[in-house]
PDB file of C-alpha atoms in Angstrom:
ATOM      1  CA  UNK A   1      72.540  61.545 101.891  1.00 48.00           C
ATOM      2  CA  UNK A   2      73.507  64.003  99.150  1.00 43.00           C
ATOM      3  CA  UNK A   3      70.163  63.517  97.422  1.00 41.00           C
ATOM      4  CA  UNK A   4      68.328  64.394 100.624  1.00 40.00           C
ATOM      5  CA  UNK A   5      70.456  67.540 100.986  1.00 38.00           C
ATOM      6  CA  UNK A   6      69.616  68.574  97.414  1.00 34.00           C
ATOM      7  CA  UNK A   7      65.914  67.997  98.003  1.00 35.00           C
ATOM      8  CA  UNK A   8      65.930  69.951 101.272  1.00 38.00           C
ATOM      9  CA  UNK A   9      67.749  72.900  99.678  1.00 43.00           C
ATOM     10  CA  UNK A  10      65.507  72.905  96.597  1.00 41.00           C
ATOM     11  CA  UNK A  11      62.361  72.647  98.703  1.00 40.00           C
ATOM     12  CA  UNK A  12      63.535  75.402 101.049  1.00 44.00           C
ATOM     13  CA  UNK A  13      64.293  77.710  98.140  1.00 42.00           C
ATOM     14  CA  UNK A  14      60.904  77.002  96.546  1.00 42.00           C
ATOM     15  CA  UNK A  15      59.027  77.695  99.781  1.00 42.00           C
ATOM     16  CA  UNK A  16      60.978  80.931 100.389  1.00 42.00           C
ATOM     17  CA  UNK A  17      60.254  82.299  96.925  1.00 39.00           C
ATOM     18  CA  UNK A  18      56.637  81.198  97.037  1.00 43.00           C
ATOM     19  CA  UNK A  19      56.062  82.893 100.367  1.00 44.00           C
ATOM     20  CA  UNK A  20      57.917  86.047  99.317  1.00 47.00           C
ATOM     21  CA  UNK A  21      55.553  86.398  96.344  1.00 51.00           C
ATOM     22  CA  UNK A  22      58.248  86.321  93.666  1.00 43.00           C
ATOM     23  CA  UNK A  23      56.904  85.200  90.320  1.00 44.00           C
ATOM     24  CA  UNK A  24      60.156  83.885  88.946  1.00 43.00           C
ATOM     25  CA  UNK A  25      61.486  80.771  90.627  1.00 41.00           C
ATOM     26  CA  UNK A  26      65.282  80.343  90.653  1.00 42.00           C
ATOM     27  CA  UNK A  27      67.035  77.254  89.369  1.00 42.00           C
ATOM     28  CA  UNK A  28      69.372  75.626  91.844  1.00 41.00           C
ATOM     29  CA  UNK A  29      72.246  73.788  90.189  1.00 41.00           C
ATOM     30  CA  UNK A  30      74.438  71.132  91.697  1.00 39.00           C
ATOM     31  CA  UNK A  31      77.485  73.403  91.568  1.00 41.00           C
ATOM     32  CA  UNK A  32      75.691  76.110  93.528  1.00 40.00           C
ATOM     33  CA  UNK A  33      75.055  73.750  96.411  1.00 38.00           C
ATOM     34  CA  UNK A  34      78.512  72.175  96.332  1.00 45.00           C
ATOM     35  CA  UNK A  35      77.782  68.761  94.885  1.00 43.00           C
ATOM     36  CA  UNK A  36      80.426  67.361  92.587  1.00 48.00           C
ATOM     37  CA  UNK A  37      78.343  66.251  89.618  1.00 44.00           C
ATOM     38  CA  UNK A  38      80.206  65.560  86.371  1.00 51.00           C
ATOM     39  CA  UNK A  39      78.738  67.329  83.343  1.00 48.00           C
ATOM     40  CA  UNK A  40      76.263  69.365  85.439  1.00 47.00           C
ATOM     41  CA  UNK A  41      74.560  71.806  83.122  1.00 49.00           C
ATOM     42  CA  UNK A  42      76.413  70.527  80.051  1.00 44.00           C
ATOM     43  CA  UNK A  43      74.522  69.572  76.901  1.00 46.00           C
ATOM     44  CA  UNK A  44      75.342  66.039  75.837  1.00 43.00           C
ATOM     45  CA  UNK A  45      75.347  65.307  72.139  1.00 42.00           C
ATOM     46  CA  UNK A  46      73.198  62.523  70.757  1.00 48.00           C
ATOM     47  CA  UNK A  47      76.249  60.624  69.549  1.00 50.00           C
ATOM     48  CA  UNK A  48      76.755  57.428  71.467  1.00 47.00           C
ATOM     49  CA  UNK A  49      80.254  56.108  72.004  1.00 51.00           C
ATOM     50  CA  UNK A  50      80.986  52.728  70.471  1.00 58.00           C
ATOM     51  CA  UNK A  51      79.981  50.056  72.912  1.00 67.00           C
ATOM     52  CA  UNK A  52      82.204  47.249  74.057  1.00 71.00           C
ATOM     53  CA  UNK A  53      81.881  44.055  72.048  1.00 77.00           C
ATOM     54  CA  UNK A  54      79.378  41.577  73.397  1.00 93.00           C
ATOM     55  CA  UNK A  55      80.877  38.699  75.367  1.00 96.00           C
ATOM     56  CA  UNK A  56      79.560  35.155  75.418  1.00 97.00           C
ATOM     57  CA  UNK A  57      80.821  32.560  77.892  1.00 97.00           C
ATOM     58  CA  UNK A  58      81.663  28.915  77.275  1.00 98.00           C
ATOM     59  CA  UNK A  59      82.401  26.776  80.320  1.00 98.00           C
ATOM     60  CA  UNK A  60      84.846  23.915  80.078  1.00 98.00           C
ATOM     61  CA  UNK A  61      83.666  21.309  82.541  1.00 98.00           C
ATOM     62  CA  UNK A  62      83.527  17.523  82.826  1.00 97.00           C
ATOM     63  CA  UNK A  63      85.656  17.301  79.678  1.00 98.00           C
ATOM     64  CA  UNK A  64      83.139  19.181  77.534  1.00 98.00           C
ATOM     65  CA  UNK A  65      82.535  22.656  76.101  1.00 98.00           C
ATOM     66  CA  UNK A  66      79.234  24.006  77.465  1.00 98.00           C
ATOM     67  CA  UNK A  67      77.475  25.008  75.309  1.00 98.00           C
ATOM     68  CA  UNK A  68      79.104  22.912  72.609  1.00 97.00           C
ATOM     69  CA  UNK A  69      77.434  24.928  69.872  1.00 98.00           C
ATOM     70  CA  UNK A  70      76.564  28.606  69.883  1.00 96.00           C
ATOM     71  CA  UNK A  71      75.559  31.339  67.463  1.00 97.00           C
ATOM     72  CA  UNK A  72      76.874  34.884  67.911  1.00 97.00           C
ATOM     73  CA  UNK A  73      76.958  38.174  66.029  1.00 97.00           C
ATOM     74  CA  UNK A  74      80.080  39.308  64.187  1.00 97.00           C
ATOM     75  CA  UNK A  75      82.484  41.012  66.607  1.00 96.00           C
ATOM     76  CA  UNK A  76      81.407  38.986  69.636  1.00 97.00           C
ATOM     77  CA  UNK A  77      84.115  37.903  72.057  1.00 98.00           C
ATOM     78  CA  UNK A  78      83.813  34.316  73.248  1.00 98.00           C
ATOM     79  CA  UNK A  79      85.389  33.618  76.631  1.00 98.00           C
ATOM     80  CA  UNK A  80      86.197  30.018  77.530  1.00 98.00           C
ATOM     81  CA  UNK A  81      86.649  29.314  81.258  1.00 98.00           C
ATOM     82  CA  UNK A  82      88.182  26.057  82.460  1.00 98.00           C
ATOM     83  CA  UNK A  83      86.455  24.600  85.519  1.00 98.00           C
ATOM     84  CA  UNK A  84      88.091  21.169  85.218  1.00 97.00           C
ATOM     85  CA  UNK A  85      91.060  20.098  87.346  1.00 97.00           C
ATOM     86  CA  UNK A  86      93.115  19.362  84.199  1.00 98.00           C
ATOM     87  CA  UNK A  87      94.467  21.644  81.475  1.00 98.00           C
ATOM     88  CA  UNK A  88      92.634  22.239  78.214  1.00 98.00           C
ATOM     89  CA  UNK A  89      93.036  24.406  75.156  1.00 98.00           C
ATOM     90  CA  UNK A  90      90.873  25.740  72.322  1.00 98.00           C
ATOM     91  CA  UNK A  91      92.089  25.015  68.782  1.00 98.00           C
ATOM     92  CA  UNK A  92      90.300  25.659  65.472  1.00 97.00           C
ATOM     93  CA  UNK A  93      89.882  22.434  63.491  1.00 94.00           C
ATOM     94  CA  UNK A  94      89.122  23.554  59.966  1.00 84.00           C
ATOM     95  CA  UNK A  95      91.928  26.031  59.256  1.00 86.00           C
ATOM     96  CA  UNK A  96      89.452  28.881  58.611  1.00 87.00           C
ATOM     97  CA  UNK A  97      90.785  30.772  61.651  1.00 91.00           C
ATOM     98  CA  UNK A  98      94.402  29.733  62.208  1.00 92.00           C
ATOM     99  CA  UNK A  99      94.638  32.318  65.001  1.00 95.00           C
ATOM    100  CA  UNK A 100      91.987  30.382  66.981  1.00 96.00           C
ATOM    101  CA  UNK A 101      94.586  28.561  69.063  1.00 97.00           C
ATOM    102  CA  UNK A 102      94.941  29.073  72.797  1.00 97.00           C
ATOM    103  CA  UNK A 103      97.767  28.005  75.033  1.00 98.00           C
ATOM    104  CA  UNK A 104      96.999  25.294  77.568  1.00 98.00           C
ATOM    105  CA  UNK A 105      95.174  26.748  80.560  1.00 98.00           C
ATOM    106  CA  UNK A 106      94.272  25.182  83.880  1.00 97.00           C
ATOM    107  CA  UNK A 107      91.386  25.405  86.299  1.00 98.00           C
ATOM    108  CA  UNK A 108      90.119  28.982  86.601  1.00 97.00           C
ATOM    109  CA  UNK A 109      92.000  30.031  83.474  1.00 98.00           C
ATOM    110  CA  UNK A 110      90.304  31.745  80.544  1.00 98.00           C
ATOM    111  CA  UNK A 111      90.853  32.237  76.837  1.00 98.00           C
ATOM    112  CA  UNK A 112      89.229  35.071  74.875  1.00 98.00           C
ATOM    113  CA  UNK A 113      88.735  35.225  71.113  1.00 97.00           C
ATOM    114  CA  UNK A 114      86.929  37.836  69.021  1.00 97.00           C
ATOM    115  CA  UNK A 115      84.963  36.366  66.120  1.00 97.00           C
ATOM    116  CA  UNK A 116      85.220  39.044  63.434  1.00 96.00           C
ATOM    117  CA  UNK A 117      84.402  36.877  60.409  1.00 95.00           C
ATOM    118  CA  UNK A 118      81.040  35.434  59.400  1.00 96.00           C
ATOM    119  CA  UNK A 119      80.878  31.648  59.151  1.00 95.00           C
ATOM    120  CA  UNK A 120      80.852  28.444  61.140  1.00 96.00           C
ATOM    121  CA  UNK A 121      84.023  27.624  63.059  1.00 97.00           C
ATOM    122  CA  UNK A 122      84.694  24.242  64.645  1.00 97.00           C
ATOM    123  CA  UNK A 123      87.172  23.823  67.486  1.00 98.00           C
ATOM    124  CA  UNK A 124      88.403  21.148  69.874  1.00 98.00           C
ATOM    125  CA  UNK A 125      90.772  20.543  72.793  1.00 98.00           C
ATOM    126  CA  UNK A 126      94.058  19.151  71.446  1.00 97.00           C
ATOM    127  CA  UNK A 127      94.734  17.385  74.764  1.00 97.00           C
ATOM    128  CA  UNK A 128      91.297  15.720  74.753  1.00 98.00           C
ATOM    129  CA  UNK A 129      90.257  15.488  71.048  1.00 97.00           C
ATOM    130  CA  UNK A 130      86.774  14.184  71.861  1.00 97.00           C
ATOM    131  CA  UNK A 131      85.990  17.641  73.291  1.00 98.00           C
ATOM    132  CA  UNK A 132      84.500  19.570  70.363  1.00 98.00           C
ATOM    133  CA  UNK A 133      82.528  22.738  69.822  1.00 98.00           C
ATOM    134  CA  UNK A 134      81.280  25.087  67.114  1.00 97.00           C
ATOM    135  CA  UNK A 135      80.794  28.838  66.942  1.00 97.00           C
ATOM    136  CA  UNK A 136      78.513  30.133  64.180  1.00 97.00           C
ATOM    137  CA  UNK A 137      78.995  33.834  63.451  1.00 97.00           C
ATOM    138  CA  UNK A 138      76.245  35.870  61.794  1.00 97.00           C
ATOM    139  CA  UNK A 139      76.232  39.412  60.428  1.00 94.00           C
TER     140      UNK A 139
END
C-alpha cells in the first residue's frame, strides 16, 4: 500500500512539472511524503558487518547421527537436534576438543557447538556408544 502511495505521489509530481514546463524535476524523498524509511538519504559505507557464523544441522534419529560425517569451515556452528524418543548426548571421543561434551537432551532438544579449530573430530553418544559421527573442519 505504501509503495503504491509513493508511486502515485512521484508520478503526480512528475506530470505536474512536465506540464508546467519546468526543466528541473524535483526529487521526492521518503521523509517528504511521510514514509518511515530507515537510513533514507544516508550514504552507507562499503564496510560489511561481520556475518553470523554458518550453522550446519545434524539430526539425531533412529539411534544415529545424520549425517554421520560432515565437513565444515572453521567457525561453523553445528547444531544437533534429537528427534528420538530417548535421551542422547554428544561427546568428543579423541580428547582433541574436551569441551565437546553436551548434557543429555531429549526429543526436540538441541546442542550447539562452534568448531573453531581445524582438524577431524570424532564424537559419539555416551548412552548409546554405537552412535558415532565425525566433523572435519577446514580453513
